[in-house]
Tab-separated table of C-alpha atoms in Angstrom:
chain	number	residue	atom	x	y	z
Y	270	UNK	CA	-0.376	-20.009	13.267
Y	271	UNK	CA	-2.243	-19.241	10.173
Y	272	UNK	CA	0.531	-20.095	7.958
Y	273	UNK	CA	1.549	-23.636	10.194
Y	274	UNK	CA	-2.070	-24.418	10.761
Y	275	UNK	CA	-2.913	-25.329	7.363
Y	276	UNK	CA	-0.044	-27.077	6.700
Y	277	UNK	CA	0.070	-29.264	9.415
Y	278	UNK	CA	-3.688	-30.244	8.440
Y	279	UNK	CA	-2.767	-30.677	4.809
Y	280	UNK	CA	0.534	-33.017	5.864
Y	281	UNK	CA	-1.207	-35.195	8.447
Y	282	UNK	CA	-4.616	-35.616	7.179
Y	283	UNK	CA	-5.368	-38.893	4.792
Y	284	UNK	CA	-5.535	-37.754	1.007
Y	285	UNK	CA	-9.114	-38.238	0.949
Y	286	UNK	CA	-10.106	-35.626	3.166
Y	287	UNK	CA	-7.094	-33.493	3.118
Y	288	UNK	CA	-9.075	-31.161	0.965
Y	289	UNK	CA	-12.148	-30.633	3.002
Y	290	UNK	CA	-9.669	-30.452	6.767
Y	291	UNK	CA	-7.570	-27.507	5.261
Y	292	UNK	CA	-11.283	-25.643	3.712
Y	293	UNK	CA	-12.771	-26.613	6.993
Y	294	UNK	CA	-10.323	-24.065	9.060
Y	295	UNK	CA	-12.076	-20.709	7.269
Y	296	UNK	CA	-15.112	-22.071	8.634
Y	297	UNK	CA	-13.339	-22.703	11.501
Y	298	UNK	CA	-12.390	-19.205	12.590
Y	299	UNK	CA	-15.850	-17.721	11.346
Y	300	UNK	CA	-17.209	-20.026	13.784
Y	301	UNK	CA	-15.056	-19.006	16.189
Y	302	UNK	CA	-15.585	-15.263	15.249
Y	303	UNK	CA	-18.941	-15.690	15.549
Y	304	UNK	CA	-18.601	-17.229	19.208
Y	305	UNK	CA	-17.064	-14.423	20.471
Y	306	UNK	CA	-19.721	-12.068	19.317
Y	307	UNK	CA	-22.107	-13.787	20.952
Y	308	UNK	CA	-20.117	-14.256	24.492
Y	309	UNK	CA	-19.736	-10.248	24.247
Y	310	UNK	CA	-23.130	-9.348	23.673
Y	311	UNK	CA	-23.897	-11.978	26.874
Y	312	UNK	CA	-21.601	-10.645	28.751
Y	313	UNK	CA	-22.429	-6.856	28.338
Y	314	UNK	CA	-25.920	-7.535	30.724
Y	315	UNK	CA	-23.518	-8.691	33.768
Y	316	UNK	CA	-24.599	-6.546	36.311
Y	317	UNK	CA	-26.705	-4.433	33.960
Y	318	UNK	CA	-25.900	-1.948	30.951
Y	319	UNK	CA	-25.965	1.506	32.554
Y	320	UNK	CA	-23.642	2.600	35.481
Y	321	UNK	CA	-24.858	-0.415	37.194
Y	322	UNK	CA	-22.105	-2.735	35.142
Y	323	UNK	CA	-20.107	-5.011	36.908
Y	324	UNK	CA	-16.465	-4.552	35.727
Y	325	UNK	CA	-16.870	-8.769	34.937
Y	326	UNK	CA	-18.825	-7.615	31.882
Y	327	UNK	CA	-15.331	-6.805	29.933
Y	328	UNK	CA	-12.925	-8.388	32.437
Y	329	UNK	CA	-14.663	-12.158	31.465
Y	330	UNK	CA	-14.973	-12.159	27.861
Y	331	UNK	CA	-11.065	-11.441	28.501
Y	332	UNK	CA	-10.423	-13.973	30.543
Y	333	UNK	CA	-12.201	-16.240	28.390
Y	334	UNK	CA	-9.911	-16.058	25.240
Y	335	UNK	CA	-7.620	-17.546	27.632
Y	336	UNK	CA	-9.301	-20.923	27.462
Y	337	UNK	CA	-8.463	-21.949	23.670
Y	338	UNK	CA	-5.024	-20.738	24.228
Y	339	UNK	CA	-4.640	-22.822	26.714
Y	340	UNK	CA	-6.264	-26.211	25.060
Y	341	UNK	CA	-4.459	-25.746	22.209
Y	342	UNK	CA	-1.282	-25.056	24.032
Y	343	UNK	CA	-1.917	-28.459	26.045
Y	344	UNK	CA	-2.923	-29.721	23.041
Y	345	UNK	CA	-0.019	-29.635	20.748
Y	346	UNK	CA	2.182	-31.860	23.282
Y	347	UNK	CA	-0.059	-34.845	22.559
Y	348	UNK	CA	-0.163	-33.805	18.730
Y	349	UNK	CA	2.132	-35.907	16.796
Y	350	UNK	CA	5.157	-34.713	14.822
Y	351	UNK	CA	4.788	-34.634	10.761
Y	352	UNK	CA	6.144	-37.080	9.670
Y	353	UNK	CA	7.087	-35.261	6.629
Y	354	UNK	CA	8.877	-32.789	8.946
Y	355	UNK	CA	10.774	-36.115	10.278
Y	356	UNK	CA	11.274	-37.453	6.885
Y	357	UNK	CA	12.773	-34.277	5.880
Y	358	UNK	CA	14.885	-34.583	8.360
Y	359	UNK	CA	16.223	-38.040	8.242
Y	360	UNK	CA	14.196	-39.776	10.759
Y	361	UNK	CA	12.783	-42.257	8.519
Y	362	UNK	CA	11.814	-44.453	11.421
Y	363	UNK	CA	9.863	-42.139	13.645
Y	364	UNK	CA	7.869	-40.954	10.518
Y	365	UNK	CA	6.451	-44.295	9.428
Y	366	UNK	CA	5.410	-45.042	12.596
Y	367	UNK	CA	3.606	-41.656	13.297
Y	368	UNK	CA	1.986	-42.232	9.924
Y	369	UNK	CA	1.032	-45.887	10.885
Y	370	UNK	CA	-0.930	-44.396	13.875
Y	371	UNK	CA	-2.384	-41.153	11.988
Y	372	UNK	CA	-3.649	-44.325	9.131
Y	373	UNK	CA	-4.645	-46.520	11.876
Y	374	UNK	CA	-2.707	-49.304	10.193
Y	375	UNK	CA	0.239	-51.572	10.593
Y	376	UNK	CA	3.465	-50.227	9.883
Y	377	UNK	CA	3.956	-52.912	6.323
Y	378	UNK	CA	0.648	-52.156	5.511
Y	379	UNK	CA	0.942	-51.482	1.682
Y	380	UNK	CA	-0.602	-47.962	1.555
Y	381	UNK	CA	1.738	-46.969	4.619
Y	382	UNK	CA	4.645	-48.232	2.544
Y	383	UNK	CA	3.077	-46.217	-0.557
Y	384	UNK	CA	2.195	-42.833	1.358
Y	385	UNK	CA	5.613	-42.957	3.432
Y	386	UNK	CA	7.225	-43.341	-0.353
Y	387	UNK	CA	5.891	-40.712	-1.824
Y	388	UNK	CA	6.823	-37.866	0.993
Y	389	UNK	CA	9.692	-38.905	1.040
Y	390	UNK	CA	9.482	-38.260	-3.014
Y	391	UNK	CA	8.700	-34.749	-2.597
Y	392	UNK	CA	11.142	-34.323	0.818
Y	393	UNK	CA	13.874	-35.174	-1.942
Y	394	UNK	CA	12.321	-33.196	-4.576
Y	395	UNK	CA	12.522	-30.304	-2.162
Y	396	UNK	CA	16.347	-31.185	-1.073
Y	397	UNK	CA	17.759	-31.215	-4.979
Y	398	UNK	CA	16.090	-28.703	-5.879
Y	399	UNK	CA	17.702	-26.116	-3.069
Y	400	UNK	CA	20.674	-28.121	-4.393
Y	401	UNK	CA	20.193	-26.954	-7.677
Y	402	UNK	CA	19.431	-23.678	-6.985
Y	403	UNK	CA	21.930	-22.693	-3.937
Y	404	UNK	CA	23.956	-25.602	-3.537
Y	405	UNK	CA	26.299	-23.469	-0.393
Y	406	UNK	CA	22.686	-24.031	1.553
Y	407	UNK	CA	22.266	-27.793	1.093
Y	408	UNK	CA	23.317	-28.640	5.066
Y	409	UNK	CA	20.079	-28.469	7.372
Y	410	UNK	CA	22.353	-26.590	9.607
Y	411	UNK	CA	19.728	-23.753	11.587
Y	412	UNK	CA	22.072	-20.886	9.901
Y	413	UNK	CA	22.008	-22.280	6.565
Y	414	UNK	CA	17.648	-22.996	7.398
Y	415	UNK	CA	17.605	-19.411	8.436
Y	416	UNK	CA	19.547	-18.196	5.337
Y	417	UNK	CA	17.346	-20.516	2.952
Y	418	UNK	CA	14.224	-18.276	4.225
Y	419	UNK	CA	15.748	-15.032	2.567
Y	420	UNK	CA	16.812	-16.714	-0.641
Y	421	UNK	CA	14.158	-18.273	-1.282
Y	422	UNK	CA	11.508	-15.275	-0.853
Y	423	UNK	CA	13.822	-13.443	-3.049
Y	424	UNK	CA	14.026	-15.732	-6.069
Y	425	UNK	CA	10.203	-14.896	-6.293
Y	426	UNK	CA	11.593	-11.456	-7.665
Y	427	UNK	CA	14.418	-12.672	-9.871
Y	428	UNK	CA	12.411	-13.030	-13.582
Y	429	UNK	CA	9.322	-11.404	-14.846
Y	430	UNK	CA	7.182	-14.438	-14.855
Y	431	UNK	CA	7.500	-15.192	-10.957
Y	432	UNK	CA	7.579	-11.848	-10.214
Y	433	UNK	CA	4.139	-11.591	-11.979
Y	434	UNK	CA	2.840	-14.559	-9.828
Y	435	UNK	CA	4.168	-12.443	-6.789
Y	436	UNK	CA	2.345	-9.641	-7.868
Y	437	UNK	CA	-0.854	-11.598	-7.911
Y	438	UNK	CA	-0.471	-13.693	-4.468
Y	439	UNK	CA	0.672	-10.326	-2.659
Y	440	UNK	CA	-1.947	-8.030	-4.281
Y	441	UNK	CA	-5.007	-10.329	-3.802
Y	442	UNK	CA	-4.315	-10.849	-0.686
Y	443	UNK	CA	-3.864	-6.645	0.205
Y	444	UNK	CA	-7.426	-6.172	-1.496
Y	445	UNK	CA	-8.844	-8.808	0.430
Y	446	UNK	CA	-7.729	-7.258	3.724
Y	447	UNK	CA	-9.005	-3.623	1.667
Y	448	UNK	CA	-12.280	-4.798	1.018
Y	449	UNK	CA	-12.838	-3.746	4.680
Y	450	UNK	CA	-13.728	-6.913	6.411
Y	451	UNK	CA	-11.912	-6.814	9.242
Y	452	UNK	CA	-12.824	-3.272	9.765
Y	453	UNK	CA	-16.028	-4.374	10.197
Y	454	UNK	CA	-15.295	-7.561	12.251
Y	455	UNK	CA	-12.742	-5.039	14.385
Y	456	UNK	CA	-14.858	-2.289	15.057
Y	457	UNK	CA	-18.268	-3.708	14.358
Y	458	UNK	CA	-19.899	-2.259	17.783
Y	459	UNK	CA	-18.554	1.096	16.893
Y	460	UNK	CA	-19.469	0.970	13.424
Y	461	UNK	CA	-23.015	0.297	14.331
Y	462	UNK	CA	-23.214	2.637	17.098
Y	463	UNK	CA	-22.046	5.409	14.619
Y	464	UNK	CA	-25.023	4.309	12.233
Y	465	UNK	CA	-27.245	4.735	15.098
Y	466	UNK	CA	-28.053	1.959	17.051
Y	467	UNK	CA	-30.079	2.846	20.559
Y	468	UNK	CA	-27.747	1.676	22.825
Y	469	UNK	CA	-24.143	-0.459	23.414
Y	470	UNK	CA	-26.181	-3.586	23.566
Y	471	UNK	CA	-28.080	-3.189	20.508
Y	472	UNK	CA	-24.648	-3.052	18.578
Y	473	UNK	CA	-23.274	-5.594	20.254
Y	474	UNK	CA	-26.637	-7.771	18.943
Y	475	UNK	CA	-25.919	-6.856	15.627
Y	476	UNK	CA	-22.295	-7.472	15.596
Y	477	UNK	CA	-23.373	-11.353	16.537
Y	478	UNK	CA	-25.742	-11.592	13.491
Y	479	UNK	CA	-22.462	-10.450	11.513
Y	480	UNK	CA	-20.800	-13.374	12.965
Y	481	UNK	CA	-23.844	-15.619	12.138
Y	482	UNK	CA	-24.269	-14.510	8.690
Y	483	UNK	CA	-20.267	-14.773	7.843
Y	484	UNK	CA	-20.000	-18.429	9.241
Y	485	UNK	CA	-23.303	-19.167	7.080
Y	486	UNK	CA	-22.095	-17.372	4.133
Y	487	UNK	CA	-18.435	-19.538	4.090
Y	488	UNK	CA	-20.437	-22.907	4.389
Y	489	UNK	CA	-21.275	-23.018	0.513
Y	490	UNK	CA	-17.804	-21.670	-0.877
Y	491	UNK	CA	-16.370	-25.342	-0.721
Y	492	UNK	CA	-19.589	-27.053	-2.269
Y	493	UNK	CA	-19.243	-24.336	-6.077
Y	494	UNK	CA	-15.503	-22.970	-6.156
Y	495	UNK	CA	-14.650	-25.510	-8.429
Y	496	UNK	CA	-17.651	-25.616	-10.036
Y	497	UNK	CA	-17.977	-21.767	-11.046
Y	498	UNK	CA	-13.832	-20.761	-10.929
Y	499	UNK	CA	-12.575	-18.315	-8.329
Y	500	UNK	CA	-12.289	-15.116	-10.675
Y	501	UNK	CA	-16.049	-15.126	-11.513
Y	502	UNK	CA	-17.288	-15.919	-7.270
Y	503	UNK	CA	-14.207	-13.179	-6.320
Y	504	UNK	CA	-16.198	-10.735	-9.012
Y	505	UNK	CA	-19.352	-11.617	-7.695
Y	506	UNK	CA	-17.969	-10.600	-4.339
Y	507	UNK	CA	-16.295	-7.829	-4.876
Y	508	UNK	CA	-19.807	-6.296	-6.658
Y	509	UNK	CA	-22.177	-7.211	-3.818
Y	510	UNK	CA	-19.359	-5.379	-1.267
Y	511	UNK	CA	-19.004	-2.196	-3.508
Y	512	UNK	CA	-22.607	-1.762	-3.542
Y	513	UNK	CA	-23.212	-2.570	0.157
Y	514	UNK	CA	-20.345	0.087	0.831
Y	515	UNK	CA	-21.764	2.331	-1.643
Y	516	UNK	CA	-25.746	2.560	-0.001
Y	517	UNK	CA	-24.040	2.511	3.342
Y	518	UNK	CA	-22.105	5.733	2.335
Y	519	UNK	CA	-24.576	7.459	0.980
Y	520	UNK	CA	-27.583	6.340	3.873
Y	521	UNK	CA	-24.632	7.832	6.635
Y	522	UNK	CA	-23.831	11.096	4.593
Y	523	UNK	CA	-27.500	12.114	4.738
Y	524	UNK	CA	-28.697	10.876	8.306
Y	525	UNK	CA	-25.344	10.945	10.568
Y	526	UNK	CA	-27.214	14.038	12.520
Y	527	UNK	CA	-30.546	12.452	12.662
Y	528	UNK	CA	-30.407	8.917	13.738
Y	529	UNK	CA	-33.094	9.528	16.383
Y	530	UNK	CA	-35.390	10.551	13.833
Y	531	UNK	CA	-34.553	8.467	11.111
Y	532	UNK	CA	-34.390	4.610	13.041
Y	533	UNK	CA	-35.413	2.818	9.757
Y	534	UNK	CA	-32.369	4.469	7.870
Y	535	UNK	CA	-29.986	3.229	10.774
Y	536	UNK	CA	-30.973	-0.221	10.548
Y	537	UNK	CA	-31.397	-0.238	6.275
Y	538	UNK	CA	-27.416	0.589	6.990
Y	539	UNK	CA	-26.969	-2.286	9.272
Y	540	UNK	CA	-28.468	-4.804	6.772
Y	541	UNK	CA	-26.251	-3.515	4.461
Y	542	UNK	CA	-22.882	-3.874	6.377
Y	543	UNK	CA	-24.563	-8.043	7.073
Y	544	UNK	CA	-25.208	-8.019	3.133
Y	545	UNK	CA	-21.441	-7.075	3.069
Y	546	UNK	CA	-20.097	-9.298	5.594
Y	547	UNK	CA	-22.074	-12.194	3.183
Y	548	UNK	CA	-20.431	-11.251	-0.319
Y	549	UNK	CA	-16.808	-11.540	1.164
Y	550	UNK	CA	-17.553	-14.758	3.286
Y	551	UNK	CA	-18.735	-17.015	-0.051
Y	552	UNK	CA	-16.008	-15.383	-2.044
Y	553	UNK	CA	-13.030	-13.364	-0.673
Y	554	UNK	CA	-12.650	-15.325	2.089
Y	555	UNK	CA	-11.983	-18.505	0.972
Y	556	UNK	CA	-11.124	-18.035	-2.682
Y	557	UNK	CA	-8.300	-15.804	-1.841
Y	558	UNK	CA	-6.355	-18.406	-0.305
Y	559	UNK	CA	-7.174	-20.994	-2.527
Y	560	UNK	CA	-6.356	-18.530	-5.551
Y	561	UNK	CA	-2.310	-17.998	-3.823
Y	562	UNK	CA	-1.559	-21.364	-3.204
Y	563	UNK	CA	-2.391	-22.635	-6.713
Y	564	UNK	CA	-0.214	-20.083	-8.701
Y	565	UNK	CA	3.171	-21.026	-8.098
Y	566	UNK	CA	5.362	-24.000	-9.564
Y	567	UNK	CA	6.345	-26.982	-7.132
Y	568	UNK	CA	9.326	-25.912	-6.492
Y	569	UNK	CA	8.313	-22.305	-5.192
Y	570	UNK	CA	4.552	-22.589	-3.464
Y	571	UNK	CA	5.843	-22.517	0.320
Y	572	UNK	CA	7.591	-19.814	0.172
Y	573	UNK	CA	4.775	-17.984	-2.434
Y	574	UNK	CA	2.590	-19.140	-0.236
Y	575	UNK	CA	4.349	-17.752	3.223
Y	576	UNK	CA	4.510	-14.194	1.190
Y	577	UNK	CA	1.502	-14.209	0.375
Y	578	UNK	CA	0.528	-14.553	4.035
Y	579	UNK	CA	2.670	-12.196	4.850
Y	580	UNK	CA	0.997	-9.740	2.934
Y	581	UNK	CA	-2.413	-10.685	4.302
Y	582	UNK	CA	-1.107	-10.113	7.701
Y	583	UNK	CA	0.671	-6.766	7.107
Y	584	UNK	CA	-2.506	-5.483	5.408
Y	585	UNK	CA	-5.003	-6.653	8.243
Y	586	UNK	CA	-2.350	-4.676	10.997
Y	587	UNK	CA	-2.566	-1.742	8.604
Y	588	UNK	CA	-6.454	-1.365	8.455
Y	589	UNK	CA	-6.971	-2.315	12.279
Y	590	UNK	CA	-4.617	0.783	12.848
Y	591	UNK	CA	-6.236	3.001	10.358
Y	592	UNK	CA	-10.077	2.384	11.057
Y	593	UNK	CA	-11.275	4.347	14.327
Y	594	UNK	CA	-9.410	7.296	12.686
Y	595	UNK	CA	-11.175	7.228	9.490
Y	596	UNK	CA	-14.077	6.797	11.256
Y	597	UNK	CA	-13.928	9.753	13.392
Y	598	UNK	CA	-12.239	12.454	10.962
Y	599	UNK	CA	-14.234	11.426	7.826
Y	600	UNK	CA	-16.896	9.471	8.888
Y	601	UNK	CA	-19.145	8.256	5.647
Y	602	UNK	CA	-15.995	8.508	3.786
Y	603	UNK	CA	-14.849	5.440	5.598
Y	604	UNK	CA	-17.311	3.353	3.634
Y	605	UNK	CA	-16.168	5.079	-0.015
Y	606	UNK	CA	-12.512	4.386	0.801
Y	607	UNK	CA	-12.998	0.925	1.197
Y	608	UNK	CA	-15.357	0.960	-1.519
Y	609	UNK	CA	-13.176	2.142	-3.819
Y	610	UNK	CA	-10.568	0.095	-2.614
Y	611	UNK	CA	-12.923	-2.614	-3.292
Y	612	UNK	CA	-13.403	-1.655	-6.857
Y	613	UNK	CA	-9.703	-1.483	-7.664
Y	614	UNK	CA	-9.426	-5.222	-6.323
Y	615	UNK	CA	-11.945	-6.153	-8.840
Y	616	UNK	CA	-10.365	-4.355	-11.728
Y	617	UNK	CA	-7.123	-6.130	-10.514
Y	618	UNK	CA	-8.758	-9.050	-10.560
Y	619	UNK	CA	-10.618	-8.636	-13.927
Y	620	UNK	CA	-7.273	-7.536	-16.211
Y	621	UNK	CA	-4.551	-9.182	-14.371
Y	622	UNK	CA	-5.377	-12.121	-12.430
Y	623	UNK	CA	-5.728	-15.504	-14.619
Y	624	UNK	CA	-8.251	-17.742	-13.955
Y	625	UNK	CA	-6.582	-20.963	-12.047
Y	626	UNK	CA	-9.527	-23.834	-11.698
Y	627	UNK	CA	-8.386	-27.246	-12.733
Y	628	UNK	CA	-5.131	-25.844	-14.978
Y	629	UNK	CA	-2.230	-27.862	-14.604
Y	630	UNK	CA	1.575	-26.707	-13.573
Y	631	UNK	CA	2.365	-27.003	-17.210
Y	632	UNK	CA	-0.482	-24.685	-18.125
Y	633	UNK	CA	-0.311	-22.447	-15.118
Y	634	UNK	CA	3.837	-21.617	-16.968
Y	635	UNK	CA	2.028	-20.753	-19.938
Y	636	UNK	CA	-0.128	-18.331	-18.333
Y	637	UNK	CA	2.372	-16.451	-16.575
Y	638	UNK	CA	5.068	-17.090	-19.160
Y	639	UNK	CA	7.476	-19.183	-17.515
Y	640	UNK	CA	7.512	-22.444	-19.991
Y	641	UNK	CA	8.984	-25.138	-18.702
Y	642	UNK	CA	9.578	-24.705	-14.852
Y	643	UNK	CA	6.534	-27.563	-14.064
Y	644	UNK	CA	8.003	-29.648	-16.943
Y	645	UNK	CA	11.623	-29.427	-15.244
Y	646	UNK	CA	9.765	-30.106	-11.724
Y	647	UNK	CA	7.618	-32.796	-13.133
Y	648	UNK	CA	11.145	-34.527	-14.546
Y	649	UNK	CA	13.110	-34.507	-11.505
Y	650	UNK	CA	10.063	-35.698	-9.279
Y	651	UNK	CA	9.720	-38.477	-12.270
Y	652	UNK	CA	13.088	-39.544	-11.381
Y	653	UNK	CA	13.289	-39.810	-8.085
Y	654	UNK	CA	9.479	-41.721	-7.863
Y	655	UNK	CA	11.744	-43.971	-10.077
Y	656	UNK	CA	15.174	-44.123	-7.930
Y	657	UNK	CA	13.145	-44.597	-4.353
Y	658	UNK	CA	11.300	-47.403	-5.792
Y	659	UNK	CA	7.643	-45.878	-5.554
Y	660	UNK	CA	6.885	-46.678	-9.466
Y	661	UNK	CA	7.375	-50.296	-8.342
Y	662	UNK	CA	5.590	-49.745	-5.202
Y	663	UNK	CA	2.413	-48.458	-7.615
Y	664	UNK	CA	2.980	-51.504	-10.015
Y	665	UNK	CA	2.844	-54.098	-7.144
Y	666	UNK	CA	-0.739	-52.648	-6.414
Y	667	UNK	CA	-2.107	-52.197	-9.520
Y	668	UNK	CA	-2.116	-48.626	-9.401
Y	669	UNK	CA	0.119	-48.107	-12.394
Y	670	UNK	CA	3.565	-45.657	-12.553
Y	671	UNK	CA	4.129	-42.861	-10.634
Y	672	UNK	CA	5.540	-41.490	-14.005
Y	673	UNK	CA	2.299	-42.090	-15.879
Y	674	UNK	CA	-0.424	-40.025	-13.711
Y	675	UNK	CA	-2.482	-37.933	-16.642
Y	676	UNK	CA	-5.393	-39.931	-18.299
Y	677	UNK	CA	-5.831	-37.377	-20.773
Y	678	UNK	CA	-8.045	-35.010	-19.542
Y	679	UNK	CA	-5.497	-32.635	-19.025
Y	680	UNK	CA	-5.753	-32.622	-15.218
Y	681	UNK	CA	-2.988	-34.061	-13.684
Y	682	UNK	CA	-4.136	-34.675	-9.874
Y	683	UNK	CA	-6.952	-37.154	-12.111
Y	684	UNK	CA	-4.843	-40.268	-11.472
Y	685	UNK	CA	-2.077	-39.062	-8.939
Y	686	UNK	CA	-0.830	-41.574	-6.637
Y	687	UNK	CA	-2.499	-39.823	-3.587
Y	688	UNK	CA	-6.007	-39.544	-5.443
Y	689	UNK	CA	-5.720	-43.727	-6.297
Y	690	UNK	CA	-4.698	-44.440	-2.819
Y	691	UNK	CA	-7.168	-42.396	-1.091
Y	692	UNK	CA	-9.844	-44.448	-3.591
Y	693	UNK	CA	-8.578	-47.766	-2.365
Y	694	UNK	CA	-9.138	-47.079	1.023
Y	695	UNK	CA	-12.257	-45.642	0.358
Y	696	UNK	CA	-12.837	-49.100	-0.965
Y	697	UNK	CA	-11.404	-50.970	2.120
């Protein structure tokens, strides 16, 4: 789901808010991380909070993750297919008509006819250059689909410049699950019950605020990432979440055996660990993502991307496993390992991660040292725009060629077909 969620977004959404629907789904799940917070600290008073507690107190908040499962299981069997996924796969029909009714337009409407030409421009991009590369796996047989997965992954490790860029989608992403967020969001209740807190319901309050002040935190990372770059709001970040980890070490190591004495020190911890949840929600959070899915060439970002998830999710199972035992056997020391963890993310960050706002593929090969892979892309995409007819297709509208996107300021989305189109029906 969190690798098919975003891309279904990104393929069926119109260019002009394709952007904002894929940044929209981190806010999203803080929302709906912050929802659940809330329905557990409600539920905890069912029946009372002593010995008193009716059994529906856990048992509903259970039941109740049921219900999104469910809509969204109903859901996807009125969700239409992508019609890149049926372009891709020779059902050239079915696709312009599922993209007439995402558009809301007729099927010969001019920007159907120019959208519908230019996936099917990148669905043949994608299909010569798998020819190029492993021409036995050209065949959309399942076997040879299910053979493509492993190749593909591995020919991020073949040279030293991709493996670079596989060192920087994998690693980011391991910090980012080693900054300690989701021990926090995990184990929040036991975190604050170990810093103190009077009772179960008291932690359970200020686990919602941490819900609360992530979701409010996330809001303002898509109004300034490309404003301020992701390396310096990542550094930012990762300084605000070694210090919070730092105070919160050092207020546990002197009060852990005098909480009842010391209630102000309890709660200056607590503030700290929402302080912490707020530093990774404007920067970690989203810029992580965004920083992985803009490093690879054309011809590579699924499956960078895909690894880079993988790594994400591998690192999240790893501290969910590892958390109540720090917790327990070295207590304060929880906060220093993540804070040190947190630390070598930034220095990682700092020395080898290059900064990626508004470069271009070309200029993305020259920082990683991999001249002319973009280029190469950029010429075989140029041709086929040419052999499919969308070049003409632009022409007729007064867009201009499909092989003549840059207007000099070195960014090349500037005048891309889908940033023209979307402007013309912003127009209409």
């Amino acid at each position: 789901m969190s690798v098919n969620v975003p891309n279904y977004n990104a393929e069926v959404a119109p260019p002009e808010v394709r952007g904002s629907l894929v940044a929209l789904q981190q806010l999203a799940i803080t929302a709906g991380i912050m929802v659940s917070f809330w329905i557990d600290y409600g539920t905890n008073n069912i029946g009372g909070t002593g010995d008193t507690q009716s059994d529906a107190a856990w048992i509903l908040p259970i039941c109740l993750q049921l219900v999104p499962g469910i809509a969204l299981g109903v859901g996807l069997f009125f969700m239409p297919f992508n019609p890149r996924w049926l372009l891709h796969h020779g059902r050239e029909p079915e696709a312009r008509k599922v993209l007439s009714n995402l558009r809301n337009l007729s099927q010969d409407h001019p920007l159907i006819e120019l959208e519908f030409l230019e996936i099917k421009a990148q669905s043949v991009f994608e299909k010569r250059s798998i020819a190029e590369k492993w021409p036995h796996l050209v065949a959309l047989t399942p076997m040879n689909t299910f053979k493509l997965q492993f190749v593909a992954v591995g020919s991020l490790f073949t040279t030293k410049a991709m493996f670079r860029r596989t060192i920087v989608a994998t690693v980011t992403m391991f910090f980012q699950q080693f900054t300690g967020i989701n021990a926090v969001l995990y184990y929040a209740p036991s975190i604050f019950e170990a810093l103190g807190t009077s009772s179960n319901t008291t932690s359970l309050l200020a686990t919602g605020v941490v819900g609360v002040a992530m979701f409010l935190a996330t809001i303002p990372a898509v109004l300034y990432i490309d404003k301020l770059g992701r390396k310096p709001v990542m550094l930012a970040g990762s300084t605000g979440m070694l210090i919070c980890h730092i105070t919160i070490a050092i207020i546990f190591a002197k009060n852990q055996y005098q909480w009842a004495t010391h209630k102000a020190a309890g709660w200056a911890a607590v503030v700290m660990v929402w302080l912490f949840v707020v530093n990774f929600g404007y920067s970690w959070g989203p810029c992580a993502w965004v920083l992985i899915s803009e490093v690879w060439p054309l011809s590579n970002r699924a499956y960078g991307i895909a690894l880079g998830a993988s790594s994400n999710w591998m690192s999240n199972f790893i501290v969910g496993q590892i958390t109540p035992d720090l917790l327990k056997h070295i207590t304060y020391g929880t906060f220093i390992f993540f804070g040190a963890l947190t630390f070598g993310g930034a220095v990682f960050l700092w020395f080898y991660v290059p900064e990626t706002k508004r470069l271009t593929l070309e200029e993305m090969d020259v920082v990683f040292g991999s001249v002319g892979v973009a280029r190469a892309d950029d010429a075989r995409m140029r041709e086929i725009n040419h052999e499919i007819g969308l070049d003409d297709a632009l022409r007729t509208m007064g867009i201009g060629s499909g092989n003549d996107r840059s207007d000099g300021s070195g960014d090349e989305k500037s005048r891309s077909p889908k940033r023209e189109i979307a402007e013309i029906e912003t127009k209409d």
